[in-house]
């Protein structure tokens, strides 16, 4: 299963350097796909089956060690629709940490255990949206943005997406 989830960057159909160059252009500074903290050169493939607990809980990536200074990219591969796309809370990357409560360790939802902490509380109702990037589009977002936490509501189609992270070079 881990071989399916972690995709070695050298297996991409384009050179990683070309992807880094494009992301650097969008960000206005040099970036690298190489994780400098874990010595990893992988991207993550996510499969979210209809009605299953395959998705991560609502979280911020900065709640994980060494993810506070990277940029995230969500690449829909197939099955991404307004009912299955990655969910997020617009503007939440500007919120102070005290605005949402979270689990101390990995979250447990519907009997599934996750490695990422999950949101437990908020003083206001969280307004999740599901942007659905079209063909030749991706979603680029801050690790401070609340995202995840939505089940695939497609009746019979699995969502497959590629998750990429880039750090300043």
Short mmCIF file of C-alpha atoms in Angstrom, two decimals:
data_model
loop_
_atom_site.label_atom_id
_atom_site.label_comp_id
_atom_site.label_asym_id
_atom_site.label_seq_id
_atom_site.Cartn_x
_atom_site.Cartn_y
_atom_site.Cartn_z
CA UNK A 1 0.00 0.00 0.00
CA UNK A 2 2.82 2.44 0.83
CA UNK A 3 4.24 1.95 -2.69
CA UNK A 4 0.92 3.11 -4.08
CA UNK A 5 0.58 6.07 -1.71
CA UNK A 6 4.10 7.50 -2.06
CA UNK A 7 5.14 8.22 -5.62
CA UNK A 8 8.87 8.65 -6.14
CA UNK A 9 9.40 11.99 -7.88
CA UNK A 10 11.60 10.37 -10.53
CA UNK A 11 8.50 8.43 -11.69
CA UNK A 12 6.69 11.58 -12.87
CA UNK A 13 6.21 11.81 -16.65
CA UNK A 14 8.00 15.20 -16.60
CA UNK A 15 11.26 16.15 -14.88
CA UNK A 16 10.73 17.37 -11.31
CA UNK A 17 12.97 20.32 -12.15
CA UNK A 18 10.36 21.50 -14.69
CA UNK A 19 7.62 21.34 -12.04
CA UNK A 20 9.85 23.15 -9.54
CA UNK A 21 10.56 25.87 -12.11
CA UNK A 22 6.84 26.43 -12.76
CA UNK A 23 5.95 26.51 -9.06
CA UNK A 24 8.87 28.90 -8.43
CA UNK A 25 7.53 31.14 -11.17
CA UNK A 26 4.07 31.16 -9.55
CA UNK A 27 5.49 31.79 -6.07
CA UNK A 28 8.07 34.37 -7.12
CA UNK A 29 10.97 32.53 -5.44
CA UNK A 30 13.02 29.36 -5.96
CA UNK A 31 11.45 26.19 -4.55
CA UNK A 32 12.38 22.55 -4.23
CA UNK A 33 10.26 19.42 -4.09
CA UNK A 34 12.88 17.76 -1.91
CA UNK A 35 11.67 17.68 1.71
CA UNK A 36 14.70 19.06 3.59
CA UNK A 37 13.53 17.69 6.95
CA UNK A 38 12.71 14.10 6.07
CA UNK A 39 15.10 13.61 3.15
CA UNK A 40 12.17 12.46 1.05
CA UNK A 41 11.63 12.92 -2.65
CA UNK A 42 8.06 11.72 -2.96
CA UNK A 43 4.64 13.05 -3.81
CA UNK A 44 1.49 11.48 -2.37
CA UNK A 45 -1.27 9.78 -4.28
CA UNK A 46 -4.62 9.94 -2.50
CA UNK A 47 -7.53 7.62 -3.26
CA UNK A 48 -10.85 8.63 -1.72
CA UNK A 49 -13.58 6.06 -2.28
CA UNK A 50 -17.27 6.95 -2.20
CA UNK A 51 -18.73 7.02 1.31
CA UNK A 52 -15.52 5.72 2.96
CA UNK A 53 -13.20 7.28 5.57
CA UNK A 54 -10.31 7.58 3.09
CA UNK A 55 -10.05 11.34 3.43
CA UNK A 56 -7.98 13.15 6.06
CA UNK A 57 -9.89 15.04 8.76
CA UNK A 58 -10.13 18.81 8.56
CA UNK A 59 -6.66 20.10 9.50
CA UNK A 60 -3.77 22.46 8.81
CA UNK A 61 -0.57 20.93 7.46
CA UNK A 62 1.42 23.15 9.85
CA UNK A 63 0.17 20.89 12.64
CA UNK A 64 2.63 18.31 11.30
CA UNK A 65 6.35 18.74 12.01
CA UNK A 66 8.30 20.66 9.35
CA UNK A 67 5.32 21.64 7.19
CA UNK A 68 5.04 25.28 8.27
CA UNK A 69 7.19 26.66 5.46
CA UNK A 70 6.01 24.84 2.37
CA UNK A 71 3.41 25.30 -0.34
CA UNK A 72 0.80 22.64 -1.16
CA UNK A 73 -0.50 21.66 -4.56
CA UNK A 74 -3.59 19.50 -5.11
CA UNK A 75 -3.67 17.90 -8.57
CA UNK A 76 -6.94 16.14 -9.46
CA UNK A 77 -6.21 13.02 -11.51
CA UNK A 78 -9.70 11.55 -11.90
CA UNK A 79 -13.04 11.40 -10.10
CA UNK A 80 -12.72 14.96 -8.82
CA UNK A 81 -16.14 16.64 -8.87
CA UNK A 82 -17.90 19.28 -6.76
CA UNK A 83 -19.03 16.32 -4.59
CA UNK A 84 -15.57 14.80 -4.11
CA UNK A 85 -12.90 17.48 -4.52
CA UNK A 86 -10.64 18.53 -1.67
CA UNK A 87 -12.56 20.74 0.76
CA UNK A 88 -11.17 23.87 2.37
CA UNK A 89 -12.16 26.81 4.54
CA UNK A 90 -11.50 30.03 2.60
CA UNK A 91 -9.42 32.61 4.48
CA UNK A 92 -8.57 30.25 7.35
CA UNK A 93 -4.84 30.60 6.61
CA UNK A 94 -5.10 34.11 8.15
CA UNK A 95 -6.72 32.92 11.39
CA UNK A 96 -4.79 32.81 14.66
CA UNK A 97 -4.06 29.33 15.94
CA UNK A 98 -6.39 29.94 18.90
CA UNK A 99 -9.45 30.17 16.62
CA UNK A 100 -9.75 26.39 16.21
CA UNK A 101 -9.28 23.57 18.68
CA UNK A 102 -7.50 20.41 17.55
CA UNK A 103 -6.60 16.94 18.71
CA UNK A 104 -3.22 16.57 20.40
CA UNK A 105 -2.22 13.61 18.26
CA UNK A 106 -3.67 11.98 15.21
CA UNK A 107 -7.41 12.36 14.88
CA UNK A 108 -9.87 9.46 15.11
CA UNK A 109 -13.09 9.83 13.10
CA UNK A 110 -15.68 7.15 12.41
CA UNK A 111 -13.30 4.50 13.75
CA UNK A 112 -10.46 5.48 11.40
CA UNK A 113 -7.15 6.71 12.87
CA UNK A 114 -5.17 9.40 11.06
CA UNK A 115 -1.60 10.65 11.46
CA UNK A 116 -2.69 14.28 11.21
CA UNK A 117 -4.40 16.15 14.07
CA UNK A 118 -7.99 17.16 13.35
CA UNK A 119 -10.16 20.16 14.15
CA UNK A 120 -12.25 19.64 17.29
CA UNK A 121 -13.88 23.05 17.75
CA UNK A 122 -14.38 26.53 16.37
CA UNK A 123 -16.22 29.55 17.81
CA UNK A 124 -18.14 29.88 14.53
CA UNK A 125 -19.48 27.36 12.06
CA UNK A 126 -16.80 26.49 9.49
CA UNK A 127 -17.86 27.18 5.91
CA UNK A 128 -16.25 24.50 3.76
CA UNK A 129 -16.13 24.83 0.00
CA UNK A 130 -15.00 22.33 -2.61
CA UNK A 131 -13.13 24.11 -5.39
CA UNK A 132 -12.90 21.70 -8.27
CA UNK A 133 -9.93 22.47 -10.51
CA UNK A 134 -10.65 21.70 -14.14
CA UNK A 135 -8.46 20.13 -16.80
CA UNK A 136 -4.93 21.54 -16.73
CA UNK A 137 -5.59 23.30 -13.41
CA UNK A 138 -4.31 22.69 -9.89
CA UNK A 139 -5.06 24.10 -6.46
CA UNK A 140 -2.09 25.82 -4.80
CA UNK A 141 -2.53 26.67 -1.10
CA UNK A 142 -0.84 27.57 2.17
CA UNK A 143 -0.10 24.89 4.80
CA UNK A 144 -1.98 27.18 7.23
CA UNK A 145 -5.26 26.73 5.32
CA UNK A 146 -7.83 24.41 6.91
CA UNK A 147 -8.52 21.64 4.43
CA UNK A 148 -9.65 18.00 4.22
CA UNK A 149 -12.51 16.56 6.18
CA UNK A 150 -15.01 15.78 3.45
CA UNK A 151 -16.24 12.41 2.33
CA UNK A 152 -16.43 11.58 -1.38
CA UNK A 153 -20.14 11.99 -2.15
CA UNK A 154 -19.89 10.58 -5.69
CA UNK A 155 -22.16 7.54 -5.78
CA UNK A 156 -19.73 5.26 -7.62
CA UNK A 157 -16.52 7.07 -8.55
CA UNK A 158 -13.25 7.09 -6.61
CA UNK A 159 -11.34 10.37 -6.49
CA UNK A 160 -7.63 10.09 -7.21
CA UNK A 161 -5.42 13.11 -6.63
CA UNK A 162 -1.73 13.86 -6.42
CA UNK A 163 -0.52 15.91 -3.45
CA UNK A 164 2.71 17.83 -3.88
CA UNK A 165 4.65 20.01 -1.44
CA UNK A 166 7.44 22.46 -2.17
CA UNK A 167 9.89 24.19 0.18
CA UNK A 168 11.89 27.36 -0.41
CA UNK A 169 15.22 26.53 -1.99
#
